[in-house]
PDB file of C-alpha atoms in Angstrom:
ATOM      1  CA  SER A   1      67.573 -11.399 -15.957  1.00  0.00           C
ATOM      2  CA  ALA A   2      64.747 -11.785 -13.959  1.00  0.00           C
ATOM      3  CA  LEU A   3      62.306 -11.235 -17.037  1.00  0.00           C
ATOM      4  CA  THR A   4      63.380 -14.240 -18.329  1.00  0.00           C
ATOM      5  CA  HIS A   5      62.628 -16.499 -15.501  1.00  0.00           C
ATOM      6  CA  ASN A   6      58.942 -18.150 -15.179  1.00  0.00           C
ATOM      7  CA  ALA A   7      59.433 -18.233 -11.951  1.00  0.00           C
ATOM      8  CA  GLU A   8      58.818 -14.291 -11.753  1.00  0.00           C
ATOM      9  CA  PRO A   9      55.329 -13.822 -13.576  1.00  0.00           C
ATOM     10  CA  GLU A  10      55.184 -10.214 -12.189  1.00  0.00           C
ATOM     11  CA  CYS A  11      57.962  -7.537 -12.155  1.00  0.00           C
ATOM     12  CA  ALA A  12      58.423  -4.063 -12.773  1.00  0.00           C
ATOM     13  CA  VAL A  13      61.973  -2.367 -13.979  1.00  0.00           C
ATOM     14  CA  ARG A  14      62.572   1.201 -12.613  1.00  0.00           C
ATOM     15  CA  GLN A  15      65.850   3.228 -13.048  1.00  0.00           C
ATOM     16  CA  ASP A  16      67.537  -0.103 -14.149  1.00  0.00           C
ATOM     17  CA  ARG A  17      66.302  -2.221 -11.264  1.00  0.00           C
ATOM     18  CA  VAL A  18      63.826  -4.914 -10.998  1.00  0.00           C
ATOM     19  CA  PHE A  19      61.166  -5.130  -8.527  1.00  0.00           C
ATOM     20  CA  VAL A  20      59.359  -8.266  -7.891  1.00  0.00           C
ATOM     21  CA  PRO A  21      56.362  -8.282  -5.365  1.00  0.00           C
ATOM     22  CA  ARG A  22      57.013 -10.187  -1.952  1.00  0.00           C
ATOM     23  CA  MET A  23      54.751 -10.326   0.933  1.00  0.00           C
ATOM     24  CA  GLN A  24      56.122 -10.052   4.087  1.00  0.00           C
ATOM     25  CA  ARG A  25      54.916  -9.478   7.966  1.00  0.00           C
ATOM     26  CA  VAL A  26      56.008  -5.933   8.841  1.00  0.00           C
ATOM     27  CA  THR A  27      55.887  -5.323  12.787  1.00  0.00           C
ATOM     28  CA  SER A  28      56.612  -1.720  14.012  1.00  0.00           C
ATOM     29  CA  PRO A  29      55.616   0.106  17.233  1.00  0.00           C
ATOM     30  CA  LEU A  30      53.302   2.405  15.037  1.00  0.00           C
ATOM     31  CA  ALA A  31      51.380  -0.374  13.613  1.00  0.00           C
ATOM     32  CA  ALA A  32      50.714  -2.111  16.727  1.00  0.00           C
ATOM     33  CA  GLU A  33      49.410   1.041  18.280  1.00  0.00           C
ATOM     34  CA  GLN A  34      47.036   1.783  15.561  1.00  0.00           C
ATOM     35  CA  CYS A  35      45.902  -1.986  15.752  1.00  0.00           C
ATOM     36  CA  LYS A  36      45.016  -1.090  19.426  1.00  0.00           C
ATOM     37  CA  GLN A  37      42.972   1.690  18.518  1.00  0.00           C
ATOM     38  CA  GLN A  38      39.218   1.379  18.620  1.00  0.00           C
ATOM     39  CA  LEU A  39      37.578   1.397  14.943  1.00  0.00           C
ATOM     40  CA  ILE A  40      34.056   2.587  16.301  1.00  0.00           C
ATOM     41  CA  ARG A  41      32.891   3.934  19.721  1.00  0.00           C
ATOM     42  CA  THR A  42      30.735   1.369  21.443  1.00  0.00           C
ATOM     43  CA  ASP A  43      28.068   4.260  23.057  1.00  0.00           C
ATOM     44  CA  GLY A  44      26.184   4.191  20.023  1.00  0.00           C
ATOM     45  CA  ALA A  45      24.716   2.133  16.790  1.00  0.00           C
ATOM     46  CA  VAL A  46      26.060   0.901  13.528  1.00  0.00           C
ATOM     47  CA  LEU A  47      23.615   0.877  10.697  1.00  0.00           C
ATOM     48  CA  ILE A  48      24.225  -1.812   8.208  1.00  0.00           C
ATOM     49  CA  THR A  49      22.218  -1.672   4.888  1.00  0.00           C
ATOM     50  CA  GLY A  50      21.439  -5.116   3.711  1.00  0.00           C
ATOM     51  CA  GLY A  51      22.235  -6.323   7.227  1.00  0.00           C
ATOM     52  CA  ILE A  52      20.928  -9.733   6.552  1.00  0.00           C
ATOM     53  CA  GLY A  53      22.510 -10.458   3.111  1.00  0.00           C
ATOM     54  CA  ASP A  54      26.047 -12.228   3.153  1.00  0.00           C
ATOM     55  CA  LEU A  55      28.066  -8.922   3.178  1.00  0.00           C
ATOM     56  CA  GLY A  56      26.060  -7.317   5.831  1.00  0.00           C
ATOM     57  CA  ALA A  57      26.069 -10.321   7.889  1.00  0.00           C
ATOM     58  CA  ARG A  58      29.860 -10.797   7.688  1.00  0.00           C
ATOM     59  CA  VAL A  59      30.581  -7.364   8.810  1.00  0.00           C
ATOM     60  CA  ALA A  60      27.945  -7.691  11.760  1.00  0.00           C
ATOM     61  CA  ARG A  61      29.710 -10.369  13.137  1.00  0.00           C
ATOM     62  CA  TRP A  62      32.994  -8.660  12.818  1.00  0.00           C
ATOM     63  CA  LEU A  63      31.950  -5.582  14.145  1.00  0.00           C
ATOM     64  CA  VAL A  64      30.124  -7.288  17.081  1.00  0.00           C
ATOM     65  CA  ARG A  65      33.249 -10.237  17.792  1.00  0.00           C
ATOM     66  CA  GLU A  66      36.089  -7.834  16.966  1.00  0.00           C
ATOM     67  CA  HIS A  67      35.329  -4.207  18.022  1.00  0.00           C
ATOM     68  CA  LYS A  68      32.815  -5.020  20.496  1.00  0.00           C
ATOM     69  CA  VAL A  69      29.644  -3.090  18.929  1.00  0.00           C
ATOM     70  CA  CYS A  70      26.632  -3.841  20.935  1.00  0.00           C
ATOM     71  CA  ASP A  71      24.219  -1.985  18.951  1.00  0.00           C
ATOM     72  CA  LEU A  72      23.261  -2.785  15.359  1.00  0.00           C
ATOM     73  CA  VAL A  73      20.672  -1.373  12.992  1.00  0.00           C
ATOM     74  CA  LEU A  74      20.354  -3.951  10.288  1.00  0.00           C
ATOM     75  CA  THR A  75      17.907  -2.737   7.310  1.00  0.00           C
ATOM     76  CA  LEU A  76      16.633  -5.433   5.087  1.00  0.00           C
ATOM     77  CA  ARG A  77      14.372  -5.369   1.839  1.00  0.00           C
ATOM     78  CA  ARG A  78      12.025  -7.887   2.738  1.00  0.00           C
ATOM     79  CA  GLY A  79      11.540  -7.844   6.337  1.00  0.00           C
ATOM     80  CA  MET A  80      11.887 -10.699   8.758  1.00  0.00           C
ATOM     81  CA  GLY A  81      10.474 -12.802   6.053  1.00  0.00           C
ATOM     82  CA  THR A  82      14.265 -12.690   4.475  1.00  0.00           C
ATOM     83  CA  PRO A  83      15.537 -16.452   4.682  1.00  0.00           C
ATOM     84  CA  GLY A  84      18.551 -16.219   7.512  1.00  0.00           C
ATOM     85  CA  ALA A  85      17.237 -13.031   9.264  1.00  0.00           C
ATOM     86  CA  GLN A  86      15.839 -14.970  12.724  1.00  0.00           C
ATOM     87  CA  ALA A  87      19.251 -17.166  12.803  1.00  0.00           C
ATOM     88  CA  LEU A  88      21.390 -13.902  12.388  1.00  0.00           C
ATOM     89  CA  ILE A  89      19.924 -11.967  14.887  1.00  0.00           C
ATOM     90  CA  ALA A  90      19.928 -15.194  17.267  1.00  0.00           C
ATOM     91  CA  GLU A  91      23.524 -15.279  16.464  1.00  0.00           C
ATOM     92  CA  LEU A  92      24.229 -11.886  17.211  1.00  0.00           C
ATOM     93  CA  SER A  93      22.227 -11.539  20.328  1.00  0.00           C
ATOM     94  CA  ARG A  94      24.223 -14.664  21.535  1.00  0.00           C
ATOM     95  CA  LEU A  95      27.367 -12.413  20.995  1.00  0.00           C
ATOM     96  CA  GLY A  96      26.004  -9.475  22.940  1.00  0.00           C
ATOM     97  CA  ALA A  97      24.415  -7.412  20.656  1.00  0.00           C
ATOM     98  CA  LYS A  98      21.274  -5.450  20.753  1.00  0.00           C
ATOM     99  CA  VAL A  99      19.879  -5.848  16.907  1.00  0.00           C
ATOM    100  CA  THR A 100      17.025  -3.666  15.534  1.00  0.00           C
ATOM    101  CA  THR A 101      15.760  -4.575  12.223  1.00  0.00           C
ATOM    102  CA  VAL A 102      13.973  -1.942   9.777  1.00  0.00           C
ATOM    103  CA  ALA A 103      12.154  -3.364   6.481  1.00  0.00           C
ATOM    104  CA  SER A 104      13.642  -0.401   4.308  1.00  0.00           C
ATOM    105  CA  ASP A 105      14.152   0.662   0.526  1.00  0.00           C
ATOM    106  CA  ILE A 106      17.222   2.377   1.163  1.00  0.00           C
ATOM    107  CA  ALA A 107      16.733   4.403  -1.887  1.00  0.00           C
ATOM    108  CA  ASP A 108      13.788   5.878  -0.712  1.00  0.00           C
ATOM    109  CA  PRO A 109      14.350   9.525   0.889  1.00  0.00           C
ATOM    110  CA  ALA A 110      11.377   8.660   3.374  1.00  0.00           C
ATOM    111  CA  SER A 111      12.971   5.479   4.431  1.00  0.00           C
ATOM    112  CA  ILE A 112      15.930   6.865   5.130  1.00  0.00           C
ATOM    113  CA  GLN A 113      14.435   9.417   7.101  1.00  0.00           C
ATOM    114  CA  SER A 114      12.651   7.131   9.323  1.00  0.00           C
ATOM    115  CA  ILE A 115      15.752   5.208   9.779  1.00  0.00           C
ATOM    116  CA  MET A 116      17.740   8.435  11.042  1.00  0.00           C
ATOM    117  CA  ALA A 117      15.107   9.059  13.582  1.00  0.00           C
ATOM    118  CA  MET A 118      15.857   6.463  15.653  1.00  0.00           C
ATOM    119  CA  PHE A 119      19.290   8.086  16.598  1.00  0.00           C
ATOM    120  CA  ASN A 120      19.456  10.736  19.100  1.00  0.00           C
ATOM    121  CA  THR A 121      21.917  12.016  21.641  1.00  0.00           C
ATOM    122  CA  ASP A 122      20.936   8.415  23.812  1.00  0.00           C
ATOM    123  CA  ARG A 123      21.159   6.399  20.878  1.00  0.00           C
ATOM    124  CA  PRO A 124      23.987   8.284  18.790  1.00  0.00           C
ATOM    125  CA  LEU A 125      24.850   6.674  15.199  1.00  0.00           C
ATOM    126  CA  ARG A 126      28.554   5.444  15.358  1.00  0.00           C
ATOM    127  CA  GLY A 127      28.852   3.817  11.635  1.00  0.00           C
ATOM    128  CA  VAL A 128      27.032   3.310   8.393  1.00  0.00           C
ATOM    129  CA  VAL A 129      27.709   0.268   6.625  1.00  0.00           C
ATOM    130  CA  HIS A 130      26.165   0.318   3.114  1.00  0.00           C
ATOM    131  CA  ALA A 131      26.283  -3.282   1.845  1.00  0.00           C
ATOM    132  CA  ALA A 132      22.433  -3.240   0.098  1.00  0.00           C
ATOM    133  CA  GLY A 133      22.105  -4.174  -3.321  1.00  0.00           C
ATOM    134  CA  VAL A 134      20.033  -5.665  -5.749  1.00  0.00           C
ATOM    135  CA  SER A 135      21.557  -8.168  -7.882  1.00  0.00           C
ATOM    136  CA  ASP A 136      20.701  -8.424 -11.736  1.00  0.00           C
ATOM    137  CA  SER A 137      23.419 -10.054 -13.318  1.00  0.00           C
ATOM    138  CA  GLY A 138      23.770 -10.297 -17.014  1.00  0.00           C
ATOM    139  CA  VAL A 139      26.175  -9.396 -19.875  1.00  0.00           C
ATOM    140  CA  LEU A 140      25.881  -5.967 -20.547  1.00  0.00           C
ATOM    141  CA  SER A 141      24.387  -5.643 -24.002  1.00  0.00           C
ATOM    142  CA  ALA A 142      21.331  -7.178 -22.439  1.00  0.00           C
ATOM    143  CA  MET A 143      21.130  -4.495 -19.692  1.00  0.00           C
ATOM    144  CA  THR A 144      18.337  -2.476 -20.248  1.00  0.00           C
ATOM    145  CA  PRO A 145      17.654   1.248 -18.578  1.00  0.00           C
ATOM    146  CA  GLU A 146      15.029  -0.311 -16.216  1.00  0.00           C
ATOM    147  CA  ARG A 147      17.561  -3.102 -15.267  1.00  0.00           C
ATOM    148  CA  CYS A 148      20.302  -0.838 -14.699  1.00  0.00           C
ATOM    149  CA  ALA A 149      18.007   1.281 -12.512  1.00  0.00           C
ATOM    150  CA  THR A 150      16.744  -1.471 -10.353  1.00  0.00           C
ATOM    151  CA  THR A 151      20.475  -2.261  -9.841  1.00  0.00           C
ATOM    152  CA  LEU A 152      21.834   1.184  -9.263  1.00  0.00           C
ATOM    153  CA  ALA A 153      18.979   2.624  -7.017  1.00  0.00           C
ATOM    154  CA  PRO A 154      19.629   1.174  -3.943  1.00  0.00           C
ATOM    155  CA  LYS A 155      23.603   1.043  -4.481  1.00  0.00           C
ATOM    156  CA  VAL A 156      24.408   4.761  -5.591  1.00  0.00           C
ATOM    157  CA  HIS A 157      21.227   6.497  -4.994  1.00  0.00           C
ATOM    158  CA  GLY A 158      21.146   4.799  -1.569  1.00  0.00           C
ATOM    159  CA  ALA A 159      24.623   5.766  -0.732  1.00  0.00           C
ATOM    160  CA  TRP A 160      23.846   9.156  -1.826  1.00  0.00           C
ATOM    161  CA  LEU A 161      20.877   9.629   0.438  1.00  0.00           C
ATOM    162  CA  LEU A 162      22.754   8.235   3.652  1.00  0.00           C
ATOM    163  CA  HIS A 163      25.684  10.607   2.985  1.00  0.00           C
ATOM    164  CA  GLN A 164      23.431  13.601   3.062  1.00  0.00           C
ATOM    165  CA  ALA A 165      21.232  11.975   6.088  1.00  0.00           C
ATOM    166  CA  THR A 166      24.462  11.825   8.017  1.00  0.00           C
ATOM    167  CA  LEU A 167      26.686  14.820   7.034  1.00  0.00           C
ATOM    168  CA  ASP A 168      26.346  16.609  10.424  1.00  0.00           C
ATOM    169  CA  MET A 169      26.746  13.400  12.791  1.00  0.00           C
ATOM    170  CA  ASP A 170      29.549  12.776  14.530  1.00  0.00           C
ATOM    171  CA  LEU A 171      30.071   9.201  12.555  1.00  0.00           C
ATOM    172  CA  ASP A 172      33.645   6.929  13.453  1.00  0.00           C
ATOM    173  CA  VAL A 173      33.110   4.944   9.743  1.00  0.00           C
ATOM    174  CA  PHE A 174      31.058   5.243   6.684  1.00  0.00           C
ATOM    175  CA  MET A 175      31.744   2.393   4.671  1.00  0.00           C
ATOM    176  CA  MET A 176      30.579   1.361   1.266  1.00  0.00           C
ATOM    177  CA  PHE A 177      30.321  -2.232  -0.281  1.00  0.00           C
ATOM    178  CA  SER A 178      29.983  -2.987  -3.959  1.00  0.00           C
ATOM    179  CA  SER A 179      30.302  -6.161  -6.058  1.00  0.00           C
ATOM    180  CA  ILE A 180      31.423  -7.476  -9.169  1.00  0.00           C
ATOM    181  CA  SER A 181      28.004  -8.069 -10.116  1.00  0.00           C
ATOM    182  CA  GLY A 182      27.065  -4.301  -9.742  1.00  0.00           C
TER     183      GLY A 182
END
């Protein structure tokens, strides 16, 4: 009978039982303990590719505010001339973070190498957030091989290069973002 009601737009029937989606807050001692665990050790740096972009900036703020990360390395394609770069760095600095910016092409192996050279035993890399990307929105039939390559290079090839460069590092997190337009 639940299937005939407009008030239940989604339901599933499994073994003669009807299930409908419901959200509710679940509290358990185990969940509370997991929430208290530290996501990223604060004795090192977190690399955020595309760190000045919308996603990268949001993650940077979240890491500093919620996880007390104090050392961020933000990559940006156009350097400090990127709109909003100065304001974001000032904001993160006010929140207590040391911010290093690196102009780089994340799809270039030499660029990745020079970024990774920044990290050592005194400044270990604790996390990678790959938010860099190039937006070239358009309908699929209008995409040329060149446009696809331009879009995929930082996202896919950059992710692979970052993965290879950090294989032997003791990372707490390796996070990748994509987008619907990607």
